[in-house]
């Protein structure tokens, strides 16, 4: 366990999220919705794809997002997904899913820190833009 703690990634900002995920996620041809599960100090416990969508959308259910959070005792989560188009601007659906997951997080007592959308050469943080 001590070794695991030493090599654990810490996620403190949208840049950290982008750095962790961009190389892999920017080239996907479909939307992958990934959740980063964090401990109390912002250490990454696990990152998990909860949904892989069609070419332009993914369906995300709160129970899928929070199942692992509860199982792994995550204190907080960060949502991330890619836009195969390369443009990281959030869609109406992205904002709606974030709102639904924020409500569920509040009920579960797990902090939803951010939702980061990864594009080809840029990312979009809903928290940075005041949408979370």
Coordinates of C-alpha atoms in Angstrom, one line a residue, residues 21-34 49 52 55 82-86:
X21 CA -6.2 11.8 -20.4
X22 CA -5.6 13.8 -23.6
X23 CA -3.1 11.6 -25.4
X24 CA -5.4 8.6 -25.2
X25 CA -8.8 10.2 -25.5
X26 CA -8.3 12.9 -28.2
X27 CA -8.0 10.2 -30.9
X28 CA -11.0 8.1 -30.0
X29 CA -13.6 8.0 -32.8
X30 CA -16.5 7.8 -30.3
X31 CA -17.3 9.5 -27.1
X32 CA -15.8 7.9 -24.0
X33 CA -17.2 9.1 -20.7
X34 CA -14.6 8.5 -17.9
X49 CA -15.0 4.4 -18.5
X52 CA -18.8 4.5 -24.6
X55 CA -20.2 8.9 -32.8
X82 CA -13.9 13.5 -25.3
X83 CA -15.5 15.1 -28.3
X84 CA -14.5 13.2 -31.4
X85 CA -15.2 16.3 -33.5
X86 CA -12.2 17.9 -31.8

